[in-house]
Short mmCIF file of N, CA and C in Angstrom, two decimals:
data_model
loop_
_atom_site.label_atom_id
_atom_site.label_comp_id
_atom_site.label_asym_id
_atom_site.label_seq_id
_atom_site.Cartn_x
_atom_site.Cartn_y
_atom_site.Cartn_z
N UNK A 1 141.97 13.77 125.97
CA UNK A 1 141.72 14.15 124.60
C UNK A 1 141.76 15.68 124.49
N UNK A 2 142.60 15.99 123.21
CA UNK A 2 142.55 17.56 123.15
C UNK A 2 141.58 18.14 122.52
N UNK A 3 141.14 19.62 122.84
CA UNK A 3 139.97 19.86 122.30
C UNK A 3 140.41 20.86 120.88
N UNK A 4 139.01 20.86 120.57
CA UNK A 4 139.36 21.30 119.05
C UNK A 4 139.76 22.69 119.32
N UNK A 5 140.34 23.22 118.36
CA UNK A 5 140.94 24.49 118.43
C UNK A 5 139.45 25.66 117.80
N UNK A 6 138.55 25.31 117.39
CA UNK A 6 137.39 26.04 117.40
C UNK A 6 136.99 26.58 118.87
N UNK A 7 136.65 25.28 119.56
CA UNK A 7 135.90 25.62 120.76
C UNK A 7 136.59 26.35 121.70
N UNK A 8 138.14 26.11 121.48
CA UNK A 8 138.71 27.39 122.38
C UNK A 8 138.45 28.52 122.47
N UNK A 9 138.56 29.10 120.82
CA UNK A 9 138.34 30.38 120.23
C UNK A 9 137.03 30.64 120.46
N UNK A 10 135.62 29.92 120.50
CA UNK A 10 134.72 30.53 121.01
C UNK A 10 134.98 30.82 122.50
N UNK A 11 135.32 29.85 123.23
CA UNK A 11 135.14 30.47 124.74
C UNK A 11 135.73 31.56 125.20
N UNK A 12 137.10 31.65 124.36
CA UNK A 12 137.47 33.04 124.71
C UNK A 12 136.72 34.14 123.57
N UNK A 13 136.61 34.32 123.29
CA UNK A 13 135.63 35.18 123.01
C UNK A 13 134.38 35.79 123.29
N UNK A 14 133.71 34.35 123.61
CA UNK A 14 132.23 34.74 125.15
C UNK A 14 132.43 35.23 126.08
N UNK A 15 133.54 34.84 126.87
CA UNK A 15 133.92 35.48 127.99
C UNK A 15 134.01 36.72 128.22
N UNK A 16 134.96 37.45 127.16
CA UNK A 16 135.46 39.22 127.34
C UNK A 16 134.13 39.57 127.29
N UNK A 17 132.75 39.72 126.48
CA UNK A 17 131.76 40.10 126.24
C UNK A 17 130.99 40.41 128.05
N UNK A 18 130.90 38.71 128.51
CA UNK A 18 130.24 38.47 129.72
C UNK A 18 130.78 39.41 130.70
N UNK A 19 131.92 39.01 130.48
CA UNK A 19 132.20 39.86 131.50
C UNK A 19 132.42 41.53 131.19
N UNK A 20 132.43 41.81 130.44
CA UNK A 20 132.34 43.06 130.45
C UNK A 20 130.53 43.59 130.44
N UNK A 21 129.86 43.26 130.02
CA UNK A 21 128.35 42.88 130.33
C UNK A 21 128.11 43.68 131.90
N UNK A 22 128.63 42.09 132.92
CA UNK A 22 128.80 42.27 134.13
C UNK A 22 129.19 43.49 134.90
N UNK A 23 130.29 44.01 134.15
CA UNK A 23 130.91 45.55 134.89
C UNK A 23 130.22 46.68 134.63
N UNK A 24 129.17 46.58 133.10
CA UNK A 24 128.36 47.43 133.29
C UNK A 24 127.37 47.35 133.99
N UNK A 25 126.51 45.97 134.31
CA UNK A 25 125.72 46.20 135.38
C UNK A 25 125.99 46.47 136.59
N UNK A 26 126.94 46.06 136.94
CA UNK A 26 127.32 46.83 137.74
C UNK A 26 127.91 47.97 138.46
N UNK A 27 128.51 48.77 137.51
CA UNK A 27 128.49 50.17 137.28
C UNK A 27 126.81 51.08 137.50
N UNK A 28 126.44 50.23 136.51
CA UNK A 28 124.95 51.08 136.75
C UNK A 28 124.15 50.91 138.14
N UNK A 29 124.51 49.37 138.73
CA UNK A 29 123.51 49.46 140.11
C UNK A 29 124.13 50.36 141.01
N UNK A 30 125.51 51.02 140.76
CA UNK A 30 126.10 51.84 141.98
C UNK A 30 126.07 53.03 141.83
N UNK A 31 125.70 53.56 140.39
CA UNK A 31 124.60 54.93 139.95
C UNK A 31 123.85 54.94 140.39
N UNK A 32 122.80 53.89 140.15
CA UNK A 32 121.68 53.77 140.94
C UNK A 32 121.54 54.32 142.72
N UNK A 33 122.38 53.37 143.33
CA UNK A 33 122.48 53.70 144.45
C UNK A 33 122.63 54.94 144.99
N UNK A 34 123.53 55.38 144.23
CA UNK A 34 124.38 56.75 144.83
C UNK A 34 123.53 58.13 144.59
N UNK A 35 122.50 57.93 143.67
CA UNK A 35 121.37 59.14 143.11
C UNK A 35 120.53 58.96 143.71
N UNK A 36 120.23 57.67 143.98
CA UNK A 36 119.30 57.29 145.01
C UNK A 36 119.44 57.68 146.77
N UNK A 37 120.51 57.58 147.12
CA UNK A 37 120.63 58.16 148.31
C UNK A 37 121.08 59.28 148.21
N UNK A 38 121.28 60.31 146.91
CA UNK A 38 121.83 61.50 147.41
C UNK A 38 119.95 62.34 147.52
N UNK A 39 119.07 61.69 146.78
CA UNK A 39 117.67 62.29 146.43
C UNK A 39 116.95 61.63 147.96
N UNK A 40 117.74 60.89 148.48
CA UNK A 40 116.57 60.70 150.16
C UNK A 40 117.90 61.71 150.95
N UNK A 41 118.59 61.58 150.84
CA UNK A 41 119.40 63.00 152.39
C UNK A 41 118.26 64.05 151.56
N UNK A 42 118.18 64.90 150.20
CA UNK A 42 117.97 65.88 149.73
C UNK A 42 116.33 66.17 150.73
N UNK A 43 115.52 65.00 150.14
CA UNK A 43 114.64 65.30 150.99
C UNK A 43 114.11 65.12 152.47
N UNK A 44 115.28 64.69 152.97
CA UNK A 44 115.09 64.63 154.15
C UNK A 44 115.83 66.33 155.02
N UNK A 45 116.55 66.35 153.92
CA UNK A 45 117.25 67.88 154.25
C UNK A 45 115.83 68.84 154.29
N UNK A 46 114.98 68.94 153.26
CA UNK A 46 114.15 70.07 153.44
C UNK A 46 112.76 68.87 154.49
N UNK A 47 112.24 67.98 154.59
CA UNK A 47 111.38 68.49 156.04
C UNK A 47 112.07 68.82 157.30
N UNK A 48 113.67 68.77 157.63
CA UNK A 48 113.91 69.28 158.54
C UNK A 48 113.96 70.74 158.82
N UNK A 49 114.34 71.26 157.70
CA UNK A 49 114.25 72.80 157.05
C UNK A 49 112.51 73.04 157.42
N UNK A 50 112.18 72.67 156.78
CA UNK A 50 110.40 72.68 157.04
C UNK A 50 110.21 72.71 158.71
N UNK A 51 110.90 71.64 159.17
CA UNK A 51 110.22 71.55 161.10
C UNK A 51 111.22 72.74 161.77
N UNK A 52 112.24 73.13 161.10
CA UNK A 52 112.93 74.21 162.04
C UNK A 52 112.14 75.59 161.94
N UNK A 53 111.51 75.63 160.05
CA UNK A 53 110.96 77.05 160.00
C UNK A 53 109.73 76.93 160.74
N UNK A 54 108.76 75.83 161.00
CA UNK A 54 107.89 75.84 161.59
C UNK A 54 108.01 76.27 163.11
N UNK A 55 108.91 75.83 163.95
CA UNK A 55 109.47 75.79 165.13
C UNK A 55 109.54 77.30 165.47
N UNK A 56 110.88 77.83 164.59
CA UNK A 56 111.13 79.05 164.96
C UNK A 56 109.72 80.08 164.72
N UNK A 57 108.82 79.51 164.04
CA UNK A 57 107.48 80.67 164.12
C UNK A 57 106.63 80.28 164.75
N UNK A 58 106.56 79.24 165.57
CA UNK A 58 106.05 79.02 167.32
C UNK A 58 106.83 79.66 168.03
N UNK A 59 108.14 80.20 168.22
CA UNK A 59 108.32 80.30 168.91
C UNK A 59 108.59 81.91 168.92
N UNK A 60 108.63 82.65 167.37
CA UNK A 60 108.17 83.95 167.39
C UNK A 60 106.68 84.00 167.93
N UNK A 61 105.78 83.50 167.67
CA UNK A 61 104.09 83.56 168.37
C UNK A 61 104.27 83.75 169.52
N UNK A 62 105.14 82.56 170.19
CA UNK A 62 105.08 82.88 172.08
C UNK A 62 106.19 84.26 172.54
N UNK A 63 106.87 84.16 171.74
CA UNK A 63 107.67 85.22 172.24
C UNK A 63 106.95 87.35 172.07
N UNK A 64 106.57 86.96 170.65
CA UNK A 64 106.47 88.40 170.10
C UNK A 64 104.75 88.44 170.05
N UNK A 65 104.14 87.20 170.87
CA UNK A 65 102.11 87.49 170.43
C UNK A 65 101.71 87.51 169.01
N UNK A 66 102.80 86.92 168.36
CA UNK A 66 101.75 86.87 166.61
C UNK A 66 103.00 85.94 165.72
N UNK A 67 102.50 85.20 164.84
CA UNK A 67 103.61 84.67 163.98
C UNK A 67 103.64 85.79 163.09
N UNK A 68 105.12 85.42 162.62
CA UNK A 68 105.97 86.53 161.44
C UNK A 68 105.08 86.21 160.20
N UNK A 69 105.32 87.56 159.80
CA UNK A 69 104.51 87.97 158.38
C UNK A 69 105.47 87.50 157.52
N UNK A 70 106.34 87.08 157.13
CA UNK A 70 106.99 87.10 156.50
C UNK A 70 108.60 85.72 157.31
N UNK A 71 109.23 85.49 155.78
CA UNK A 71 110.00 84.52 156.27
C UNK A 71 111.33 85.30 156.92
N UNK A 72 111.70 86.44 156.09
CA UNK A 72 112.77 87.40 156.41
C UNK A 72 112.91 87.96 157.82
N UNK A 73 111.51 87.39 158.38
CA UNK A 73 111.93 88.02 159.48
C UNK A 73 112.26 86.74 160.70
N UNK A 74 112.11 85.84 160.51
CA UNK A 74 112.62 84.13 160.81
C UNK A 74 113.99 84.62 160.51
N UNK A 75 114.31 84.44 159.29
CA UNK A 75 115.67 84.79 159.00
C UNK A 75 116.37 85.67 159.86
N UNK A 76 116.00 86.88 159.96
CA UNK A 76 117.38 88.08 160.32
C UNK A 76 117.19 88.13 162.46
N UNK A 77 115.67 87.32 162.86
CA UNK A 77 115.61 87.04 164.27
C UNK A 77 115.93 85.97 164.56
N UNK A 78 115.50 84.90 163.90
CA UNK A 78 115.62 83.93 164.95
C UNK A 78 116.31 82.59 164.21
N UNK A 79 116.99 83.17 163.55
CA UNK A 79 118.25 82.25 163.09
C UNK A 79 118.24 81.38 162.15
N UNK A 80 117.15 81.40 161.03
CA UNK A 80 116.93 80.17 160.30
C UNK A 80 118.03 80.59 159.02
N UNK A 81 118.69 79.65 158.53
CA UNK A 81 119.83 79.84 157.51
C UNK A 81 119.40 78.70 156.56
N UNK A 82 119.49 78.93 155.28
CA UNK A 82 119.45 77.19 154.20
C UNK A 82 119.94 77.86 153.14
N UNK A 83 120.12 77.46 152.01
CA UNK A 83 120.65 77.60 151.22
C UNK A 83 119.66 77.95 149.93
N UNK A 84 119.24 79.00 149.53
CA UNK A 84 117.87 79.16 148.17
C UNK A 84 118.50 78.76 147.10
N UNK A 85 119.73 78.36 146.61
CA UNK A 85 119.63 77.78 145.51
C UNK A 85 119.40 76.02 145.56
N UNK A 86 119.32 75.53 147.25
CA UNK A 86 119.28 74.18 147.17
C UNK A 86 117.93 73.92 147.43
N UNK A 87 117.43 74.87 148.39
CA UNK A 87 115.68 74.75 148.25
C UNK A 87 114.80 75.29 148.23
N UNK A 88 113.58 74.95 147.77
CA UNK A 88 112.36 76.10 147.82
C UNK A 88 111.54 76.36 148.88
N UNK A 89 110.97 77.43 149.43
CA UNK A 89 110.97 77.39 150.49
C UNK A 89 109.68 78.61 149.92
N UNK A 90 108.25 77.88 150.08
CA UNK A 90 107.20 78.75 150.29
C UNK A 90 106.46 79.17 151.85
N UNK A 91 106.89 80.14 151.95
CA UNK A 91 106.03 80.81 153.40
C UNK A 91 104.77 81.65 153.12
N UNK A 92 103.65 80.94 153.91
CA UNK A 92 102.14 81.78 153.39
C UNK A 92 101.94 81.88 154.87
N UNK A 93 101.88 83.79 155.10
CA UNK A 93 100.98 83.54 156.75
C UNK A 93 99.83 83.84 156.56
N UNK A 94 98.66 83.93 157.07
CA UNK A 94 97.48 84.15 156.91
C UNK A 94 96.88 85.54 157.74
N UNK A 95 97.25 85.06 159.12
CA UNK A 95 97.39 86.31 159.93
C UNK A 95 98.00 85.90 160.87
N UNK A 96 97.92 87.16 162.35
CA UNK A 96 99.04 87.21 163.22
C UNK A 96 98.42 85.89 164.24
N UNK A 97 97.25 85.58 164.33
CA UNK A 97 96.97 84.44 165.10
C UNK A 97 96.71 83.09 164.78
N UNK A 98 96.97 82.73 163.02
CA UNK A 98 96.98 81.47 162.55
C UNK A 98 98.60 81.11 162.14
N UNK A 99 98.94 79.46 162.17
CA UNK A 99 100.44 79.64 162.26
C UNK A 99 100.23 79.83 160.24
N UNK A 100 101.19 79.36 160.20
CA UNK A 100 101.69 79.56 158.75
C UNK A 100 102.02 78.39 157.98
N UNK A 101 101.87 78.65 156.68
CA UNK A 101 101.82 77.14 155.77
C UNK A 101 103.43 77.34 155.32
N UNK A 102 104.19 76.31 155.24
CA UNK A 102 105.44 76.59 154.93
C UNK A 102 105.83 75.35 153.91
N UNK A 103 106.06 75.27 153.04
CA UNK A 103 106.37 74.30 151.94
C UNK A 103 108.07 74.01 151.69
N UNK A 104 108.70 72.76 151.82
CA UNK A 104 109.86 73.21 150.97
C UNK A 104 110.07 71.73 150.48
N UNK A 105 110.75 72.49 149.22
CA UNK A 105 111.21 71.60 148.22
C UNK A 105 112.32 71.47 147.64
N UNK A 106 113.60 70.17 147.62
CA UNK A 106 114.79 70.38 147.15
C UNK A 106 114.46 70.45 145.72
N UNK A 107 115.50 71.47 145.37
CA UNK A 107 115.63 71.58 143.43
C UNK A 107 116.55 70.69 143.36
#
């Protein structure tokens, strides 16, 4: 038996909708994804940034008898490089025989 010529015209018509529906969700779960893992490397980028600046000012303490006053001087001795427009990077020393609080944060 043939079917009515209504019910055709609805089904094609539900369909383009559904499926286009479909391609946006799924468009969006692979946004999702992709912001989502670019924001875990980001912060996984600065605590490593964090454990190298920490590192290199243990290892100014053992070398030079005091941690650096300052981050600039990590920088231009003992090799620490990152990028300041990708992160923030607070250095507080206290004095030459306490280590130092070092914060960083991707923007």
């Amino acid at each position: 038996m043939a079917r009515p010529v209504a019910q055709t015209a609805f089904a094609r018509r539900t369909a383009v909708p559904v499926a286009a529906l479909l391609a946006a969700c799924v468009a969006v779960a692979l946004c999702v994804l992709v912001l989502g893992g670019r924001r875990a490397a980001s912060d996984q980028g600065a605590a490593s940034l964090r454990e190298s600046i920490l590192s290199a000012a243990g290892q100014c303490a053992a070398v030079e008898g005091a941690y650096p006053a300052d981050l600039d001087h990590l920088v231009g001795a003992y090799g620490i490089r990152f990028d300041p427009s990708a992160y923030d990077v607070r250095y507080e020393a206290f004095a030459d025989n306490v280590a130092p609080t070092v914060e960083v944060r991707a923007r």
